[in-house]
Amino acid sequence: MESRWAVPEVKCSERIAKIRDHRIEDHDRSQIPLRDIIYREEFAKHPEEPAAMRFARGFSRFLEEKRIHLNEYDILAGFAYRYTYNTTLPVDMPEDYDPRYRPDFGVESIREAKECEEFHGLKPGDADYEKMEFFASAVKNWLYKHWESGHILAGYRRVVTNGFGGLIAEGEEALKTVDDEHRPYVEAMLMVDRAAVKYIRRFAAMAAEMAQTASTPEYKAQLEKIAGACANIADKPASTFFEAVQLVWFVHELLYAENEPASISLGRLDMTLYPFYKKDVEEGRLTYEEASDIIDALWIKFSANLHAYQNVTIGGGDANGKFAGNDVTKIMLQATRRLRFDQPLICLRYTDDMPDEFWAESMALVKTGTGFPAFFYDNACIAAKVRSGIAPEDAKNYAMVGCVEMSTPEKEYGKTEVLRINLPMILQLCMDHGTAALTGDMFPLKDDRDLDSFKSFEEFYDWFKDELLYFGGIALDAINLLDPTVMHFYPTPFLSTTMEKCFQKGLDVTGGGTVYNNSGVNLCGMANLVDGLEAIHKMVFEEKKYTLKQIAAAMAVNYEGFDEMRNDLVNHCDKFGNDKGRVDDMLNDLVAAFAEMSEGYRNMRGGKFNLGLYSVEDHAKMGLRTGATPDGRLAEVSLANALSPEQGLDKIGPTAVVNSVLKTDLKVATNGMVLDLKFSPSFLESDRHMDALRDLVNAYFKNGGMEVQFNVVSRATLVAAQQHPEQHQDLVVRVSGFSAYFTTLMKTTQDEIIARTEYANM
Amino acid sequence: MEQLHLVSNIQRFSVDDGPGIRTTVFFKGCNLRCAWCHNPECIIAEPTLQFTERSCVSCGRCEQICPAGVHHITEDGKHLIDRSKCIGCGKCAYNCYQSALDLNGKAYAPDELFAEIRKDRHYFESSGGGVTFSGGEPMLQRDYLNTMLKMCREAGYTTCVDTAGNVPFEWYREAMPWTTLFLYDIKLFDSARHEQATGVPNGRILENLRLLTDNGADVFIRTPVIPGWNDDLEEFRKIASFLAELPGREHVKLIQLLPYHAYGVGKYNMIGQRSKTEDVKPPTGEFMQQALQFYLDLGLPAQIS
């Protein structure tokens, strides 16, 4: 019987298969150190200039001197690496990193704190100085994680529709009225725009030259097409689908050359490209199949950077809320299904009126196990954007940046990953007078109390909540001290030029140049926190089986010799994710309290702090650095992923997990949230189950849900891949708000994914 | 004194026990003894100790804590269980740090059970689902069942009763007004073989189905296909023609042929029994198709599930 959810088989064309199979040969690592060398030379040559000009000079000279490369069989020109880590932001980088992979680096927090203290003229003994020192030490301990952006949703559409020539004209206009203070920012932006024009012309020349000696007529034709397109889009807007895709790629490549590339996201790429597609098809210049090849070629370019959070948003409503998905949307879903890379990340904006064919295509992709697409509910996401101060017409155009953070294409510089807070570690600190279990470092509590002094759980809980907000407040203060230093030390003129208003304001985007200038603050280990509090509530205050001090003592020795206590804490207390009342409600209360505090803050660029309930891979990384916690979790074990239950402790199935999650009012999650559901692959084989899944998603969204994603790789496959990575190099799995090649993940993260509860044969 | 009604399990997001997303409540206690039963813990009406041997580390805590002397760890670390002594107190299960022991069976007052069912009302709404009462044989607890059915229907949920059909028809007549759909098992047509396989003849079962459809009750017919027990085509041909000739044939909304699966085998070990179908392999796809064809030839809404 034919399935109602059947979709066409997809296969790469011969040309694409060739590009795909040879893609590794494009890697030329020699150009990586060149970027930082040139930047440093330019910095040294012009020490008197503002940073924006020095960065613009480095950028321009790098584009002139870097080697470029084109294969005669290519469909698109260009290639991007992670060129930089050392000049853009203070980052601790291992010397020997492979640029394709994401190295295990962290912010060099001590250097950053020093720069911040220098910028503000802070001295030991100043309250702000002490705050920065506290913050730097907390970042080292993974009590906080701090990441100065690199989470970018650039104005691709703005460049495609205006051309670099249009941007230059805008800059020249701005130059006429700009004052001296702002002039360097405008000049820097103009300089990088002109560099971009020249850079694209280098490809026009190269392709034209190669066309003359091409080995087949097909190759020659395509090289001529590339040459013509590059000559046109070097300074003019794109005029065809092909040119639009090529220009999107160049913008992306140049962003890679400028930024610390934590996540450079592409916005609503199907909407950016569709007008070109439609016109070309109508005028007989393009077929669905040709467009598919071009998108495949683009996807192969994205694939050069593994684990890179290059996020593409597709689908979603138009200005009237009507589903606006189109052929390009479908091509992108199919390209992802065909190629099965970990890049780009695919986020689908879901609306109530999304036609079945898009659901079928989406689920066909989900079934590959890659975790794409993640589903975002328009109604919830648009409301979140409005709550964070975005005008309704802009909010409707939201797209994802990084993992699941909603941003406004070309109008918002969101700094979505600027802060993450390790909640279970705060509880651990509270149980031991502010001493971090694994390092012994001290983080003095606001009100250090004797654990024997609490007469009721309510008293303990109120105290903890106060400490939580205190630790959150310190972190936000520190972030605000750091905020203005970024434009001073690490401006990004190229990114700025793609964003609206930077020319007019004469400001770099890092200094509040664009329209919306928010920041993110994200919570991590939420299930561990409330499970721990619930365990204390039950075992200390209700059953009175243990005292707080006894639990603290057991935590201090990682529960060694405390098996009975650990059995009580782990196996006989309610856990988040099982649709029980109290423990779920506690998370809602704590998240609401935190949101009330963080929404009261403003960042130094006039923006808000958006609250995120997702964890990227930090639940594993923070877990590694966190001592034992009152939920019975042992030291160095991963925290719970995002808003998910503790791994393996949800025993009632997906509806119970969804209900638990929905007890938290997600309207406050203005920086996004993640709900990860893991199903066994066999579950999705029948139409009945596929229907049930959609009904589950609909009920979730109708009752307050914002995001959901599916993991459908069997446990057996994951275990096999861990044991024999060489046989599973191409296994892509959903980690948190993103997907990645399983074998490239650190072991703690792999273990965490394996331990998640799998639904179907419960 | 009213008998204690034990629930073995409340399975939410149950998508194979009737239409939509359902919550399936498994009652304990059954009056059939089907050789292939995949919920053997539901045959037993009393609380049932379940033991997962591979999780046991032979720590001996259960032996120390059990007031009835059920557990014994031998010198060489083997965990012996004398279930005849078990009083169902659950102390061993609570204190098993490995969760190797579990006491299956929990009593719910009707409003308690309803509170659990109600939790998934949003999914019932979005999917046209509801609640399914299964087991065991839910009809054996008919007063309780009727109370539950009524509560659920009044709340607007669809209700299914998953039954083997071996109770007086009067009991169905009581349940019918509150039951959206019966999931009705026909396991074999030949009564002698039925008795051999399930412990009871099937005269009453077939008659009850005839009366149900004749009285306008909607049914899904479910037939497990168990190699060695009911896998000759003649049986299916007879079942199909029986169904085709039912007086209220249009009330047979769906016929599901369920190929045998071995998920239940491990559960026998957990309750100290042995499965009679340990070595049975699932039927071939070819056989399933041939069996299905009898139904399709008669225009019946049948499928392999």
Short mmCIF file of C-alpha atoms in Angstrom, two decimals, chain B:
data_model
loop_
_atom_site.label_atom_id
_atom_site.label_comp_id
_atom_site.label_asym_id
_atom_site.label_seq_id
_atom_site.Cartn_x
_atom_site.Cartn_y
_atom_site.Cartn_z
CA MET B 1 -15.77 -6.61 49.88
CA GLU B 2 -15.01 -5.08 46.54
CA GLN B 3 -12.10 -6.63 44.76
CA LEU B 4 -8.98 -4.52 44.41
CA HIS B 5 -8.59 -3.43 40.80
CA LEU B 6 -5.01 -3.48 39.77
CA VAL B 7 -3.55 -1.64 36.83
CA SER B 8 -0.44 -3.14 35.38
CA ASN B 9 0.57 -0.15 33.31
CA ILE B 10 -0.72 3.12 31.94
CA GLN B 11 0.80 3.54 28.52
CA ARG B 12 0.58 7.04 27.13
CA PHE B 13 1.23 7.99 23.51
CA SER B 14 -0.16 4.60 22.62
CA VAL B 15 -0.67 4.66 18.86
CA ASP B 16 -1.50 1.05 18.06
CA ASP B 17 -4.54 0.45 20.24
CA GLY B 18 -7.27 2.19 18.31
CA PRO B 19 -7.40 5.47 16.41
CA GLY B 20 -5.18 8.47 17.17
CA ILE B 21 -3.01 9.07 20.19
CA ARG B 22 -4.36 7.09 23.11
CA THR B 23 -3.69 6.30 26.70
CA THR B 24 -3.95 2.57 27.19
CA VAL B 25 -4.75 1.26 30.64
CA PHE B 26 -3.70 -2.35 31.15
CA PHE B 27 -5.74 -4.16 33.79
CA LYS B 28 -4.42 -7.19 35.55
CA GLY B 29 -6.31 -10.48 35.41
CA CYS B 30 -7.46 -12.55 32.43
CA ASN B 31 -9.69 -15.57 31.78
CA LEU B 32 -7.75 -16.76 28.75
CA ARG B 33 -4.33 -18.33 28.73
CA CYS B 34 -3.11 -17.63 25.22
CA ALA B 35 0.14 -19.43 24.56
CA TRP B 36 1.67 -16.37 22.89
CA CYS B 37 0.45 -13.71 25.30
CA HIS B 38 2.81 -10.75 25.16
CA ASN B 39 1.59 -9.23 28.41
CA PRO B 40 1.94 -12.25 30.72
CA GLU B 41 2.18 -9.99 33.77
CA CYS B 42 -1.40 -8.97 33.02
CA ILE B 43 -2.69 -12.54 33.21
CA ILE B 44 -1.94 -12.53 36.92
CA ALA B 45 -4.53 -10.60 38.91
CA GLU B 46 -2.29 -10.04 41.93
CA PRO B 47 0.72 -7.74 42.35
CA THR B 48 3.56 -9.39 40.47
CA LEU B 49 7.24 -9.27 41.26
CA GLN B 50 9.28 -8.60 38.12
CA PHE B 51 12.96 -9.33 38.07
CA THR B 52 15.44 -8.20 35.40
CA GLU B 53 18.29 -10.60 35.86
CA ARG B 54 20.85 -8.73 33.79
CA SER B 55 20.53 -5.66 36.01
CA CYS B 56 21.09 -7.65 39.23
CA VAL B 57 24.50 -7.34 40.87
CA SER B 58 23.71 -9.91 43.58
CA CYS B 59 24.26 -7.38 46.34
CA GLY B 60 21.84 -9.27 48.59
CA ARG B 61 20.04 -6.21 49.90
CA CYS B 62 16.67 -7.70 48.88
CA GLU B 63 17.42 -10.86 50.85
CA GLN B 64 18.10 -8.84 53.99
CA ILE B 65 15.07 -6.64 53.60
CA CYS B 66 12.36 -9.11 52.49
CA PRO B 67 10.07 -10.01 55.44
CA ALA B 68 8.85 -13.20 53.70
CA GLY B 69 12.06 -14.88 52.62
CA VAL B 70 11.43 -14.58 48.88
CA HIS B 71 14.99 -13.79 47.83
CA HIS B 72 18.11 -15.83 48.23
CA ILE B 73 21.54 -15.15 46.79
CA THR B 74 23.54 -18.33 46.49
CA GLU B 75 27.24 -18.69 47.26
CA ASP B 76 28.08 -18.31 43.60
CA GLY B 77 26.01 -15.14 43.27
CA LYS B 78 22.86 -16.55 41.75
CA HIS B 79 19.65 -14.76 42.70
CA LEU B 80 16.88 -17.27 43.50
CA ILE B 81 13.29 -16.12 43.93
CA ASP B 82 10.53 -18.09 45.66
CA ARG B 83 7.46 -16.26 44.37
CA SER B 84 5.06 -18.46 46.35
CA LYS B 85 6.13 -16.62 49.50
CA CYS B 86 5.78 -13.10 48.08
CA ILE B 87 3.30 -10.91 49.95
CA GLY B 88 3.61 -8.03 47.47
CA CYS B 89 4.96 -5.48 49.95
CA GLY B 90 7.41 -4.02 47.41
CA LYS B 91 10.20 -3.45 49.93
CA CYS B 92 12.75 -5.32 47.83
CA ALA B 93 11.91 -3.25 44.77
CA TYR B 94 12.24 0.05 46.65
CA ASN B 95 15.65 -0.92 47.94
CA CYS B 96 17.02 -2.34 44.73
CA TYR B 97 19.52 0.32 43.64
CA GLN B 98 19.87 -1.27 40.24
CA SER B 99 16.11 -1.25 39.62
CA ALA B 100 16.38 -4.98 38.87
CA LEU B 101 13.24 -5.61 40.93
CA ASP B 102 9.86 -4.07 40.38
CA LEU B 103 6.41 -4.74 41.76
CA ASN B 104 3.89 -4.68 38.93
CA GLY B 105 0.31 -3.74 39.75
CA LYS B 106 -1.05 -0.63 41.35
CA ALA B 107 -4.55 0.09 42.60
CA TYR B 108 -6.20 3.25 41.36
CA ALA B 109 -9.40 4.79 42.59
CA PRO B 110 -11.50 5.85 39.56
CA ASP B 111 -10.77 9.56 40.00
CA GLU B 112 -7.06 8.85 40.36
CA LEU B 113 -7.02 6.87 37.17
CA PHE B 114 -9.07 9.52 35.42
CA ALA B 115 -6.57 12.18 36.49
CA GLU B 116 -3.82 10.21 34.74
CA ILE B 117 -5.89 9.73 31.60
CA ARG B 118 -6.87 13.38 31.50
CA LYS B 119 -3.26 14.50 31.28
CA ASP B 120 -3.13 13.73 27.57
CA ARG B 121 -6.44 15.31 26.61
CA HIS B 122 -4.70 17.78 24.24
CA TYR B 123 -3.33 14.89 22.22
CA PHE B 124 -6.70 13.13 22.19
CA GLU B 125 -8.15 16.32 20.75
CA SER B 126 -5.48 16.85 18.12
CA SER B 127 -5.53 13.24 16.94
CA GLY B 128 -9.07 11.99 17.50
CA GLY B 129 -7.63 9.64 20.09
CA GLY B 130 -8.71 8.82 23.60
CA VAL B 131 -8.45 6.05 26.10
CA THR B 132 -8.17 2.29 25.59
CA PHE B 133 -8.85 -0.21 28.34
CA SER B 134 -6.87 -3.35 27.81
CA GLY B 135 -5.20 -6.01 29.84
CA GLY B 136 -5.61 -8.79 30.71
CA GLU B 137 -9.36 -8.80 30.18
CA PRO B 138 -10.79 -5.44 31.21
CA MET B 139 -14.36 -6.79 31.03
CA LEU B 140 -13.66 -8.89 34.13
CA GLN B 141 -13.72 -5.67 36.16
CA ARG B 142 -16.91 -4.46 34.64
CA ASP B 143 -18.28 -2.18 37.34
CA TYR B 144 -15.02 -0.35 37.60
CA LEU B 145 -14.64 -0.38 33.83
CA ASN B 146 -18.10 1.07 33.31
CA THR B 147 -17.40 3.83 35.80
CA MET B 148 -14.22 4.69 33.94
CA LEU B 149 -15.83 4.51 30.51
CA LYS B 150 -18.57 6.84 31.61
CA MET B 151 -16.15 9.37 33.11
CA CYS B 152 -14.05 9.38 29.95
CA ARG B 153 -16.95 9.71 27.57
CA GLU B 154 -18.46 12.50 29.61
CA ALA B 155 -15.13 14.31 29.33
CA GLY B 156 -15.37 13.90 25.55
CA TYR B 157 -12.68 11.28 25.00
CA THR B 158 -13.22 8.34 22.68
CA THR B 159 -13.15 5.02 24.49
CA CYS B 160 -11.92 1.64 23.32
CA VAL B 161 -12.26 -1.67 25.10
CA ASP B 162 -9.70 -4.26 24.08
CA THR B 163 -11.39 -7.59 24.80
CA ALA B 164 -10.98 -11.29 24.11
CA GLY B 165 -14.76 -11.74 24.12
CA ASN B 166 -15.09 -14.48 26.71
CA VAL B 167 -17.62 -12.97 29.12
CA PRO B 168 -21.44 -12.96 29.23
CA PHE B 169 -22.96 -10.73 26.55
CA GLU B 170 -24.93 -8.84 29.19
CA TRP B 171 -21.66 -7.33 30.32
CA TYR B 172 -21.05 -5.88 26.88
CA ARG B 173 -24.57 -4.55 26.80
CA GLU B 174 -23.77 -2.54 29.94
CA ALA B 175 -20.53 -1.19 28.51
CA MET B 176 -21.81 -0.43 25.01
CA PRO B 177 -23.36 2.99 25.62
CA TRP B 178 -20.01 4.30 26.88
CA THR B 179 -17.75 2.53 24.43
CA THR B 180 -16.81 4.12 21.13
CA LEU B 181 -15.10 1.05 19.78
CA PHE B 182 -14.37 -2.52 20.79
CA LEU B 183 -10.97 -3.95 19.86
CA TYR B 184 -12.08 -7.52 19.55
CA ASP B 185 -9.79 -10.52 19.26
CA ILE B 186 -10.60 -13.47 17.03
CA LYS B 187 -7.68 -15.80 17.46
CA LEU B 188 -8.82 -19.03 15.80
CA PHE B 189 -11.99 -20.23 14.15
CA ASP B 190 -11.74 -23.89 15.06
CA SER B 191 -13.02 -24.16 18.62
CA ALA B 192 -10.97 -27.20 19.64
CA ARG B 193 -7.77 -25.58 18.50
CA HIS B 194 -8.87 -22.36 20.18
CA GLU B 195 -9.25 -24.21 23.42
CA GLN B 196 -5.88 -25.81 23.02
CA ALA B 197 -4.21 -22.47 22.39
CA THR B 198 -6.07 -20.26 24.86
CA GLY B 199 -7.63 -22.58 27.41
CA VAL B 200 -11.21 -21.86 26.37
CA PRO B 201 -13.45 -22.79 23.45
CA ASN B 202 -14.57 -19.93 21.19
CA GLY B 203 -18.33 -20.44 20.88
CA ARG B 204 -19.22 -17.61 23.20
CA ILE B 205 -16.54 -15.37 21.69
CA LEU B 206 -17.94 -15.69 18.17
CA GLU B 207 -21.51 -15.34 19.41
CA ASN B 208 -20.68 -12.18 21.37
CA LEU B 209 -19.15 -10.61 18.29
CA ARG B 210 -22.27 -11.43 16.30
CA LEU B 211 -24.41 -9.80 18.98
CA LEU B 212 -22.16 -6.76 19.27
CA THR B 213 -22.26 -5.91 15.60
CA ASP B 214 -25.92 -6.79 15.40
CA ASN B 215 -26.54 -4.30 18.21
CA GLY B 216 -24.64 -1.62 16.39
CA ALA B 217 -21.35 -1.60 18.24
CA ASP B 218 -18.32 -0.58 16.17
CA VAL B 219 -15.43 -3.01 16.30
CA PHE B 220 -11.86 -3.46 15.15
CA ILE B 221 -11.10 -7.15 14.73
CA ARG B 222 -7.61 -8.17 15.72
CA THR B 223 -6.06 -11.50 14.86
CA PRO B 224 -2.52 -12.29 15.90
CA VAL B 225 -0.73 -14.56 13.44
CA ILE B 226 1.31 -17.06 15.41
CA PRO B 227 3.32 -19.65 13.47
CA GLY B 228 2.64 -23.11 14.85
CA TRP B 229 -0.60 -22.05 16.53
CA ASN B 230 -2.91 -20.48 13.99
CA ASP B 231 -0.95 -20.09 10.80
CA ASP B 232 -2.85 -22.21 8.37
CA LEU B 233 -4.66 -20.35 5.67
CA GLU B 234 -7.88 -22.27 6.14
CA GLU B 235 -8.34 -20.62 9.52
CA PHE B 236 -8.09 -17.19 7.99
CA ARG B 237 -10.42 -18.08 5.19
CA LYS B 238 -13.02 -19.16 7.75
CA ILE B 239 -12.56 -16.10 9.94
CA ALA B 240 -12.91 -13.87 6.91
CA SER B 241 -16.15 -15.49 5.77
CA PHE B 242 -17.50 -15.41 9.33
CA LEU B 243 -16.85 -11.68 9.46
CA ALA B 244 -18.31 -11.13 6.01
CA GLU B 245 -21.53 -12.79 7.10
CA LEU B 246 -21.95 -10.89 10.37
CA PRO B 247 -25.38 -9.28 10.67
CA GLY B 248 -23.91 -5.87 11.32
CA ARG B 249 -20.96 -6.27 9.01
CA GLU B 250 -20.70 -2.52 8.40
CA HIS B 251 -19.75 -2.12 12.08
CA VAL B 252 -16.51 -3.97 11.45
CA LYS B 253 -14.50 -0.82 10.88
CA LEU B 254 -11.09 -2.40 10.56
CA ILE B 255 -9.50 -5.83 10.63
CA GLN B 256 -5.90 -5.96 11.78
CA LEU B 257 -3.72 -8.98 11.18
CA LEU B 258 -0.90 -8.77 13.68
CA PRO B 259 2.23 -10.74 12.88
CA TYR B 260 3.75 -12.40 15.94
CA HIS B 261 6.59 -10.50 17.58
CA ALA B 262 8.86 -11.70 20.35
CA TYR B 263 8.71 -8.57 22.56
CA GLY B 264 6.80 -10.49 25.21
CA VAL B 265 9.26 -13.35 25.59
CA GLY B 266 11.55 -11.51 28.01
CA LYS B 267 8.62 -10.64 30.23
CA TYR B 268 8.04 -14.31 31.07
CA ASN B 269 11.54 -14.58 32.45
CA MET B 270 10.89 -11.47 34.53
CA ILE B 271 7.95 -13.11 36.29
CA GLY B 272 9.64 -16.48 36.67
CA GLN B 273 7.83 -18.25 33.85
CA ARG B 274 8.78 -19.56 30.44
CA SER B 275 7.24 -18.42 27.22
CA LYS B 276 5.69 -21.17 25.08
CA THR B 277 6.55 -19.21 21.96
CA GLU B 278 10.22 -18.57 22.69
CA ASP B 279 11.33 -20.22 19.49
CA VAL B 280 8.55 -18.94 17.28
CA LYS B 281 9.67 -16.74 14.40
CA PRO B 282 7.43 -14.07 12.91
CA PRO B 283 5.29 -15.28 9.99
CA THR B 284 6.59 -14.58 6.51
CA GLY B 285 5.39 -11.56 4.59
CA GLU B 286 4.12 -13.93 1.94
CA PHE B 287 1.91 -15.76 4.42
CA MET B 288 0.58 -12.48 5.77
CA GLN B 289 -0.34 -11.35 2.27
CA GLN B 290 -2.09 -14.62 1.49
CA ALA B 291 -4.09 -14.43 4.71
CA LEU B 292 -4.95 -10.83 4.04
CA GLN B 293 -6.19 -11.65 0.57
CA PHE B 294 -9.13 -13.69 1.93
CA TYR B 295 -10.44 -10.59 3.65
CA LEU B 296 -9.82 -8.29 0.74
CA ASP B 297 -11.58 -10.71 -1.61
CA LEU B 298 -14.68 -10.37 0.54
CA GLY B 299 -14.43 -6.59 0.53
CA LEU B 300 -13.48 -6.39 4.20
CA PRO B 301 -11.41 -3.44 5.48
CA ALA B 302 -8.38 -5.50 6.47
CA GLN B 303 -4.72 -4.61 6.84
CA ILE B 304 -1.49 -6.00 8.19
CA SER B 305 -0.56 -3.95 11.25
#
